[in-house]
PDB file of C-alpha atoms in Angstrom:
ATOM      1  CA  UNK Q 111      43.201  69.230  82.143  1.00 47.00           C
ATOM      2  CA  UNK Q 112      46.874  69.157  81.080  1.00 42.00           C
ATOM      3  CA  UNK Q 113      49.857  69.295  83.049  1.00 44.00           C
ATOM      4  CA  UNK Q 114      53.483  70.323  82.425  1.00 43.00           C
ATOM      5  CA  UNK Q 115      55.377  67.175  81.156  1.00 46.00           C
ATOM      6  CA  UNK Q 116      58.238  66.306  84.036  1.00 43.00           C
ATOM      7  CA  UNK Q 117      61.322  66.675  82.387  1.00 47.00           C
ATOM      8  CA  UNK Q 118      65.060  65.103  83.589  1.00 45.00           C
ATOM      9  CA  UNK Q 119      66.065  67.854  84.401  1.00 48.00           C
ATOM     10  CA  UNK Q 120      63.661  68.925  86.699  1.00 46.00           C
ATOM     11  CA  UNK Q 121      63.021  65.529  88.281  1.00 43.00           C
ATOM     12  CA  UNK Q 122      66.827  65.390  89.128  1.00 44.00           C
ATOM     13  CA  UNK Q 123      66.675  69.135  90.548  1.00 44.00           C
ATOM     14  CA  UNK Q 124      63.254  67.880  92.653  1.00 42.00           C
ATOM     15  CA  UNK Q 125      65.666  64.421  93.754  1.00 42.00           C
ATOM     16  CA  UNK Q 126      68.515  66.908  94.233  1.00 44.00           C
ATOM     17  CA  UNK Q 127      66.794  69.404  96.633  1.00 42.00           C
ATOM     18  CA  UNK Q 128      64.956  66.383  98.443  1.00 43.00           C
ATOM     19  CA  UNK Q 129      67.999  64.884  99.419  1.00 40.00           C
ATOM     20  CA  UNK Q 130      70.131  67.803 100.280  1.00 39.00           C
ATOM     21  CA  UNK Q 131      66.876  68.962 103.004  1.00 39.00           C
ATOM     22  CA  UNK Q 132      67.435  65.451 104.375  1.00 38.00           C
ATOM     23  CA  UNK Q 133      70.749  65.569 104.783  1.00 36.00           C
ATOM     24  CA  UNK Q 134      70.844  69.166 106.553  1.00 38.00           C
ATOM     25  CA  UNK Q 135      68.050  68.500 108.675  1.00 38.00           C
ATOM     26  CA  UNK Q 136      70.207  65.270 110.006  1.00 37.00           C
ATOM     27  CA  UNK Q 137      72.896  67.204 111.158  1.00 41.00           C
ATOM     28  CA  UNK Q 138      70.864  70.611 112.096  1.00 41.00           C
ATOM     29  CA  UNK Q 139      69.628  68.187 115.385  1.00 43.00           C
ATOM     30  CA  UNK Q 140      73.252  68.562 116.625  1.00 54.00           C
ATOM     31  CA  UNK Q 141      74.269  71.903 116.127  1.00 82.00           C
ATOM     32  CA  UNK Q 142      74.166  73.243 119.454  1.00 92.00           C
ATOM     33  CA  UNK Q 143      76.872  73.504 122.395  1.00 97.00           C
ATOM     34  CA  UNK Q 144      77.760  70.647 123.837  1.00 97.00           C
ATOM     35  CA  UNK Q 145      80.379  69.851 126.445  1.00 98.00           C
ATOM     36  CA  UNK Q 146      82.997  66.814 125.841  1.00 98.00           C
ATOM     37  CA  UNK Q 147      83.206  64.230 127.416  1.00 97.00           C
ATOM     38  CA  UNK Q 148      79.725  63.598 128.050  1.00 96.00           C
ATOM     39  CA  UNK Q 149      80.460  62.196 131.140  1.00 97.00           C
ATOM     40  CA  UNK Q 150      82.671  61.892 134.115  1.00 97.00           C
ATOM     41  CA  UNK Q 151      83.412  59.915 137.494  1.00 97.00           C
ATOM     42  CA  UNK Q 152      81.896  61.529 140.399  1.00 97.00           C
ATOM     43  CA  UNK Q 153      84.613  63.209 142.482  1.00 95.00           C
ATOM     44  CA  UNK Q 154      86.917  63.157 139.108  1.00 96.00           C
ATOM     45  CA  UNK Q 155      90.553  64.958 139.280  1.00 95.00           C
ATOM     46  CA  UNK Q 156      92.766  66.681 136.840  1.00 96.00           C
ATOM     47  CA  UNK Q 157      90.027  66.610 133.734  1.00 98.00           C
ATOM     48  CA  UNK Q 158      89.198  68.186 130.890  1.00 98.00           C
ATOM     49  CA  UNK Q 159      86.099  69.554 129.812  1.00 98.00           C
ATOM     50  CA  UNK Q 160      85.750  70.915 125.874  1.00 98.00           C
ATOM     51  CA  UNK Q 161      83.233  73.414 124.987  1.00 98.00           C
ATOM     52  CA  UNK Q 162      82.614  72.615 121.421  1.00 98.00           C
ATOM     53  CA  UNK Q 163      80.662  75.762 119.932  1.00 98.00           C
ATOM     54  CA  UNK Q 164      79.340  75.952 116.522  1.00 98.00           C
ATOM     55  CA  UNK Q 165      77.935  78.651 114.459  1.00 97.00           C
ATOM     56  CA  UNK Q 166      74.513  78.365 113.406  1.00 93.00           C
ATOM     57  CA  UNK Q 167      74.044  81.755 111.504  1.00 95.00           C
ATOM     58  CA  UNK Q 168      74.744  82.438 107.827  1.00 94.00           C
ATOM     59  CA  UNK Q 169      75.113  85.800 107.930  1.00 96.00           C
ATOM     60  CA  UNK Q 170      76.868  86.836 111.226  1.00 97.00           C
ATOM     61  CA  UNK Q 171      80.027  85.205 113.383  1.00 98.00           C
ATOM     62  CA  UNK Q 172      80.348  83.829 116.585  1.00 98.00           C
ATOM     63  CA  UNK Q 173      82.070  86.811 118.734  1.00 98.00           C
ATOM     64  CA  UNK Q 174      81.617  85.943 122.592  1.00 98.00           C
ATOM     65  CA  UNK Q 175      80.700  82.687 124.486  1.00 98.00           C
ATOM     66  CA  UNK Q 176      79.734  82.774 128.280  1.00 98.00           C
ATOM     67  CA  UNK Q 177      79.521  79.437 130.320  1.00 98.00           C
ATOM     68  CA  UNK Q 178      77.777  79.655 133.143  1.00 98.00           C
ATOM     69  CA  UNK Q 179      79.432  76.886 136.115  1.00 98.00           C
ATOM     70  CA  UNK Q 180      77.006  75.721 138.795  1.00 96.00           C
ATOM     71  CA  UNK Q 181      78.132  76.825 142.531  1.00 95.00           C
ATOM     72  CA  UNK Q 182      75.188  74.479 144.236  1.00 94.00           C
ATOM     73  CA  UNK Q 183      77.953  72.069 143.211  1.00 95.00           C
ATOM     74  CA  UNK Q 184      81.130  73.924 142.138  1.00 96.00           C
ATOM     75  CA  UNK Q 185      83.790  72.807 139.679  1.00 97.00           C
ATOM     76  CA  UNK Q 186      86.626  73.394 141.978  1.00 96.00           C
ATOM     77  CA  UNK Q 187      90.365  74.409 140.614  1.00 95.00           C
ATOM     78  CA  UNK Q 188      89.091  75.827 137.101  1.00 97.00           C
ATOM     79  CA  UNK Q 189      91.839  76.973 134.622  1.00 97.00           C
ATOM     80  CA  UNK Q 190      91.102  78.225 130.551  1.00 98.00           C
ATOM     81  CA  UNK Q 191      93.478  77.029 127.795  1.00 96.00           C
ATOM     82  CA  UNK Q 192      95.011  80.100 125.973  1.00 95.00           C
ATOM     83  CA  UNK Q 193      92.797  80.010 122.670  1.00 92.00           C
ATOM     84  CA  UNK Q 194      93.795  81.996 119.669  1.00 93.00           C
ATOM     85  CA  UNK Q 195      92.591  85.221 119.057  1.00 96.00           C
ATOM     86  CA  UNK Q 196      90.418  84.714 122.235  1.00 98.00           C
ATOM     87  CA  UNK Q 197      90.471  86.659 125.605  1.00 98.00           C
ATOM     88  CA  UNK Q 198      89.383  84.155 128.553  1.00 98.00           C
ATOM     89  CA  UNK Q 199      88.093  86.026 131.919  1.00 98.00           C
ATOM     90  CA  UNK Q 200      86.607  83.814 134.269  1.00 98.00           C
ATOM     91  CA  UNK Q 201      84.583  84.800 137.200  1.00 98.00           C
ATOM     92  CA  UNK Q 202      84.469  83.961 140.850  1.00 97.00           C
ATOM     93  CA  UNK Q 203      81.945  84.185 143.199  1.00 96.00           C
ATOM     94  CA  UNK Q 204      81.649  83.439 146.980  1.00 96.00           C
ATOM     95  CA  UNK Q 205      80.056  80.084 148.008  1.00 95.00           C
ATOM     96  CA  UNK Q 206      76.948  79.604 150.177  1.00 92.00           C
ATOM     97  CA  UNK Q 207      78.469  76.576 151.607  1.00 90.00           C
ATOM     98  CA  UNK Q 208      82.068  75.692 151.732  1.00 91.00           C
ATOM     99  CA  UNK Q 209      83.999  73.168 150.601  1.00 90.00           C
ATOM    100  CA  UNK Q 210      86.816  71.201 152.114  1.00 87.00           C
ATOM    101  CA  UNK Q 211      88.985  69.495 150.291  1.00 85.00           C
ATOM    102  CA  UNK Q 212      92.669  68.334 150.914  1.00 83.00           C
ATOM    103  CA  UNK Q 213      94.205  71.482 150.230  1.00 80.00           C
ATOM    104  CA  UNK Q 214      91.944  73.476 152.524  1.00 86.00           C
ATOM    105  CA  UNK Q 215      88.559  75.094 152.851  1.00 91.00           C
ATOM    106  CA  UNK Q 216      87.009  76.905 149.905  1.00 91.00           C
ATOM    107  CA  UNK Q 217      85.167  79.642 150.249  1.00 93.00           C
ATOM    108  CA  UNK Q 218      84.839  81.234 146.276  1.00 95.00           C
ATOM    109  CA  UNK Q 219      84.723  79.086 143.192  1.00 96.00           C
ATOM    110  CA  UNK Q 220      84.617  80.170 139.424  1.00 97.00           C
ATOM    111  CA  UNK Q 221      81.150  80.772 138.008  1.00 98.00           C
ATOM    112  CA  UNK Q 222      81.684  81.827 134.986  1.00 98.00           C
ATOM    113  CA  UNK Q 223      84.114  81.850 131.882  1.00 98.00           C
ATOM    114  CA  UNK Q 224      83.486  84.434 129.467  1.00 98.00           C
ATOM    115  CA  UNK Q 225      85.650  84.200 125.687  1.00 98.00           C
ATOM    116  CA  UNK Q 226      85.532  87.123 123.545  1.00 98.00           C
ATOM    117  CA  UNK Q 227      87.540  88.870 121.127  1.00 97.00           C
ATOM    118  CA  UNK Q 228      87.974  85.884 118.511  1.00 98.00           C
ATOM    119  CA  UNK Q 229      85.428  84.702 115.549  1.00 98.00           C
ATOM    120  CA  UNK Q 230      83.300  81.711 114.603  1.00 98.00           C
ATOM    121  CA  UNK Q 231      82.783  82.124 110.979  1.00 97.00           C
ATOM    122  CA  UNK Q 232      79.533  80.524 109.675  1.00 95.00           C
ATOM    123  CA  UNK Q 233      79.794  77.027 108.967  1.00 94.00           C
ATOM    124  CA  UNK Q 234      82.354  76.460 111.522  1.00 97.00           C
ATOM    125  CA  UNK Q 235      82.986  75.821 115.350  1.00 97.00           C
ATOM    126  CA  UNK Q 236      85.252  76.202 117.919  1.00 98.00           C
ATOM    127  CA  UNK Q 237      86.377  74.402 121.216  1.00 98.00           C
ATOM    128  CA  UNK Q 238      87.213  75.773 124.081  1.00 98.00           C
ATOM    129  CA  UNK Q 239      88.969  73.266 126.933  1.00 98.00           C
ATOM    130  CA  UNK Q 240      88.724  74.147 130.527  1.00 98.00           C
ATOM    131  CA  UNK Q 241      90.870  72.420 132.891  1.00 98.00           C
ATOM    132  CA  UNK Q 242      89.811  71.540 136.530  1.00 98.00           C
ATOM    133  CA  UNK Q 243      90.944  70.671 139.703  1.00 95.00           C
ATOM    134  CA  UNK Q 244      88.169  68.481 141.095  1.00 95.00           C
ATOM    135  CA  UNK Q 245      84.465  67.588 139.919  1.00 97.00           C
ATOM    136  CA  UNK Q 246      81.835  67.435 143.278  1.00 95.00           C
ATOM    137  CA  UNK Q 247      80.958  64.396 144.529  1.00 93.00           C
ATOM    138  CA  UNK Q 248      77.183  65.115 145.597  1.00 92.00           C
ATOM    139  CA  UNK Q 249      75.715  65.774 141.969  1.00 94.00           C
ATOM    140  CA  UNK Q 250      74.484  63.340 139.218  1.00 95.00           C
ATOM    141  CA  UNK Q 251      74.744  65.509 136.563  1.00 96.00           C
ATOM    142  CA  UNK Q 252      76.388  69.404 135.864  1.00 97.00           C
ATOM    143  CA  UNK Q 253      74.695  71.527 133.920  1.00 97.00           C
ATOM    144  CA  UNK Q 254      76.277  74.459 132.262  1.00 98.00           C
ATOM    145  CA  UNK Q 255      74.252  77.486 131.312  1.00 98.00           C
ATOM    146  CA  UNK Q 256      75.579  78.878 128.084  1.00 98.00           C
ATOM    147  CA  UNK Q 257      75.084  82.624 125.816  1.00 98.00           C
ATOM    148  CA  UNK Q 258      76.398  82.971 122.367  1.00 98.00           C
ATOM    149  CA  UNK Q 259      77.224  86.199 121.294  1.00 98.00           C
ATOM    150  CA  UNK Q 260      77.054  87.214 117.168  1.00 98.00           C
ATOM    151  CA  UNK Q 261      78.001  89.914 115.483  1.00 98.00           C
ATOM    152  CA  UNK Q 262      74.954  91.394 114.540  1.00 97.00           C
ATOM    153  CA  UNK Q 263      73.973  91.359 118.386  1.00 97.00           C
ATOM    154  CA  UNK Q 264      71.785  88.423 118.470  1.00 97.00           C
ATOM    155  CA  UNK Q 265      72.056  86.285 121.361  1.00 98.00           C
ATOM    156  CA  UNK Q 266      71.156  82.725 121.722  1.00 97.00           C
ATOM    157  CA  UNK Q 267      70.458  81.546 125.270  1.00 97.00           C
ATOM    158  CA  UNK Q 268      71.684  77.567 125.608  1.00 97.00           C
ATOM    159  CA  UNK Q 269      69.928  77.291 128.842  1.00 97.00           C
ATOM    160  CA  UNK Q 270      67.102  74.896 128.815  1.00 95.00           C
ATOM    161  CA  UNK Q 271      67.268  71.616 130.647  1.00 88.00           C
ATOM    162  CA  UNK Q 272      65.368  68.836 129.694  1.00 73.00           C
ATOM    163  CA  UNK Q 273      62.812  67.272 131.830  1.00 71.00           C
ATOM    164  CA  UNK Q 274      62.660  63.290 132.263  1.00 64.00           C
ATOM    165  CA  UNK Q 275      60.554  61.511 129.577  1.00 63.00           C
ATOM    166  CA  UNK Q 276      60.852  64.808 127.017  1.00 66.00           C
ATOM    167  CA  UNK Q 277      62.345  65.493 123.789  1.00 77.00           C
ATOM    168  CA  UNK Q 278      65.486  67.451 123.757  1.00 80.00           C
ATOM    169  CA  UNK Q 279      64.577  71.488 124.017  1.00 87.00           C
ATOM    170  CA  UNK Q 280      65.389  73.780 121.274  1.00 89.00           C
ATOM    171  CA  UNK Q 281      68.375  75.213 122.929  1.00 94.00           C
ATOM    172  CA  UNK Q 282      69.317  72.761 125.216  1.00 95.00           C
ATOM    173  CA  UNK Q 283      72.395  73.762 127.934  1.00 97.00           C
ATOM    174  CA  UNK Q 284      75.496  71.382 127.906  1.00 97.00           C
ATOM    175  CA  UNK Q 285      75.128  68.774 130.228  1.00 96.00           C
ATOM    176  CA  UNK Q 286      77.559  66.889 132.203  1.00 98.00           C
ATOM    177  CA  UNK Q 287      76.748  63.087 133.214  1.00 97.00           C
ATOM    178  CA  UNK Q 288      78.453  62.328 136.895  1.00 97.00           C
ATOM    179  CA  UNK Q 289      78.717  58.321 137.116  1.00 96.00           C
ATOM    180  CA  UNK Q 290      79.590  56.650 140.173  1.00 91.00           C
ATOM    181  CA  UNK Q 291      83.242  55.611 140.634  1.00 70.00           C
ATOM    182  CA  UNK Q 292      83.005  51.979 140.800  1.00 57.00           C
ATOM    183  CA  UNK Q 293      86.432  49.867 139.558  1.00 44.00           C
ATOM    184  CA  UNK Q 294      85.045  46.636 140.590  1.00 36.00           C
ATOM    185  CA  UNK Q 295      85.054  43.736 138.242  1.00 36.00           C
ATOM    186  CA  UNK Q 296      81.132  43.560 138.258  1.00 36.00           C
ATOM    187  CA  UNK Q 297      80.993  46.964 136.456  1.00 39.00           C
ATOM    188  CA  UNK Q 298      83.399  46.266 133.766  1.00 40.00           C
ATOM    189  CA  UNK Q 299      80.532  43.892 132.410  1.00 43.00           C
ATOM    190  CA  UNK Q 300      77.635  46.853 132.412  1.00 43.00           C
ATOM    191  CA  UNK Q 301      80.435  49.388 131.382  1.00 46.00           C
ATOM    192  CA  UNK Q 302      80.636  46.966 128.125  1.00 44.00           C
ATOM    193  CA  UNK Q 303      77.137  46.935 127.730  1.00 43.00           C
ATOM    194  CA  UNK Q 304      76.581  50.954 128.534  1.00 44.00           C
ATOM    195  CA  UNK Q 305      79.217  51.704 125.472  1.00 45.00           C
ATOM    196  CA  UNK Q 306      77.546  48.869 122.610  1.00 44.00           C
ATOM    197  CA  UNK Q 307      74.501  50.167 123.641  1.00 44.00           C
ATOM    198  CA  UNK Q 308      75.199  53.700 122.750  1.00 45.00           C
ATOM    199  CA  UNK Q 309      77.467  52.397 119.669  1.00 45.00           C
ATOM    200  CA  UNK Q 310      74.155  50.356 118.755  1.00 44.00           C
ATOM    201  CA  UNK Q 311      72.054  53.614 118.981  1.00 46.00           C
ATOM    202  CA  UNK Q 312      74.479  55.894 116.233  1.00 44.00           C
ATOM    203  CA  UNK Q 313      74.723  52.800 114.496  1.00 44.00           C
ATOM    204  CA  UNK Q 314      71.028  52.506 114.168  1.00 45.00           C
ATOM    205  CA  UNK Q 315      70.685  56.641 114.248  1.00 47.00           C
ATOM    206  CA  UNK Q 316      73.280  56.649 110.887  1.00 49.00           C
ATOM    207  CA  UNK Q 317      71.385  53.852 109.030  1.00 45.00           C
ATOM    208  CA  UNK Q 318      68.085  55.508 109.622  1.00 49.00           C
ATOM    209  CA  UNK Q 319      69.521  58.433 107.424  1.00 45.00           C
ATOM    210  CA  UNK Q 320      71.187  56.196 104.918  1.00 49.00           C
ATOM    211  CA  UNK Q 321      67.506  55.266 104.418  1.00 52.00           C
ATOM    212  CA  UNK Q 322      66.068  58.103 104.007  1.00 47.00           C
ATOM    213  CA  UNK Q 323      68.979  59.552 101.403  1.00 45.00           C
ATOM    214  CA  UNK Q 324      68.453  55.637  99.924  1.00 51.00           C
ATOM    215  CA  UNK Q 325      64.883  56.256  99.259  1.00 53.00           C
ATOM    216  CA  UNK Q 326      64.780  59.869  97.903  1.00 46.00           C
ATOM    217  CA  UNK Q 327      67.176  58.790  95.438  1.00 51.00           C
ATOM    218  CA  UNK Q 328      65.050  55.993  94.371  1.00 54.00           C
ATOM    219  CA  UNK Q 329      62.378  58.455  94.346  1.00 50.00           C
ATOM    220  CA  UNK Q 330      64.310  60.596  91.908  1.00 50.00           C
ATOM    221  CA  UNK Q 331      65.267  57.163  89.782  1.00 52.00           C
ATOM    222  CA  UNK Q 332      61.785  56.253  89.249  1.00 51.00           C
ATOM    223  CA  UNK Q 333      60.830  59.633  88.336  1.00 49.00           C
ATOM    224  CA  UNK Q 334      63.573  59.678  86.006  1.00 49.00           C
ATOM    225  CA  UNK Q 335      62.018  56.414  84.796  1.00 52.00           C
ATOM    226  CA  UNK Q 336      58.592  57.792  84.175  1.00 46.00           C
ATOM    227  CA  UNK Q 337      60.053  60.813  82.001  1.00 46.00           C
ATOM    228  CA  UNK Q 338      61.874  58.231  79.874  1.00 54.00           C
ATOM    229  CA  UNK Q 339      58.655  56.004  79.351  1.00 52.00           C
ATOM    230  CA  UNK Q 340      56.360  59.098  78.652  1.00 52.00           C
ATOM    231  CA  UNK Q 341      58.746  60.413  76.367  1.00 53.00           C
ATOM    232  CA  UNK Q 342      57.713  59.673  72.667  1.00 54.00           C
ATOM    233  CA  UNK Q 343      59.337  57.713  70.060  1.00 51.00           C
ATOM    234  CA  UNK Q 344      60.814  59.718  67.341  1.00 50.00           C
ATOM    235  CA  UNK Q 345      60.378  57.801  64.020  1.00 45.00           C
TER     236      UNK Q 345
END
């Protein structure tokens, strides 16, 4: 039985393709919403949250985003940067319990934050900052329930939360860590360690896909290798 001989340029087409599906399926893991920073001090004032939204379709832009804000534990004092070529409405509802807070009692928070008019062409993203007033100080973690809107009407539902112990969901919601205020000198010491251990793990998460790009190209230079020695001589 024969076989088609493996020629150069097919073996560097085969190294070409292998590499480029690596690459992509690296960064396709992280192309979902995602709120920045990842986390804040319980009870936090005068913040920033960033709603980084990218555009996962090919054929079809971004044309609404709707964030969903937990009122178990409200986000009190919310208020949208002007974004251009967007139209920010945000939504308030009534609260089942009050809050009380320096200014007063608060009866109706915002619940949701709805952009629309503007575009996310494919391949890019777009943030969207939200300022607030005052983070709650009874929650460990916020998470916000987001729906992205395309052009040809399909809508992708960032909602899921994951469980303890699972892997991340396929369309996970952007989650908010709350962290305990603590300024004394015995947390600067696990603060340290918190931040080299997550500099350790994208340290260790980049060099595991160094290796694999390092090994499909020395896939495609031994194949390369094996076309040259089965090549014959010419007299």
């Amino acid at each position: 039985m024969s076989s088609s001989p493996v020629t150069p340029r097919r073996a560097a087409t085969v190294a070409a393709l292998a590499t480029a599906t690596v690459l992509f399926a690296a960064g396709a893991a992280s192309a979902h919403v995602t709120v920045h920073p990842e986390s804040y001090a319980k009870g936090a004032t005068d913040g920033v949250l960033t709603f980084r939204v990218p555009n996962e379709e090919d054929n079809a832009a971004t044309t609404k985003v709707q964030i969903f804000l937990p009122t178990d534990h409200p986000v009190l004092g919310i208020l949208v940067h002007p974004q251009d070529g967007w139209t920010a409405k945000v939504t308030t509802t009534k609260l089942k319990k009050p809050v009380e807070t320096d200014d007063g009692t608060l009866t109706e928070a915002a619940s949701e934050i709805t952009f629309s008019g503007g575009r996310i062409a494919a391949g890019q993203y777009a943030d969207f900052n939200v300022a607030f007033g005052q983070l709650p100080e009874d929650a460990g973690q916020l998470v916000f329930k987001t729906l992205q809107t395309y052009s040809d009407g399909k809508v992708v539902r960032w909602i899921e939360q994951p469980s303890s112990g699972d892997d991340e969901p396929d369309n996970p919601a952007p989650v908010l860590k709350l962290t305990a205020d603590d300024a004394s000198p015995a947390a600067a010491p696990a603060a340290a360690t918190a931040k080299a251990a997550g500099a350790s793990d994208s340290t260790a998460r980049g060099l595991g896909v160094a290796g694999l790009v390092t090994g499909v190209l020395g896939l495609a230079a031994a194949a390369f290798a094996l076309v040259r020695a089965r090549r014959p001589e010419r007299s």
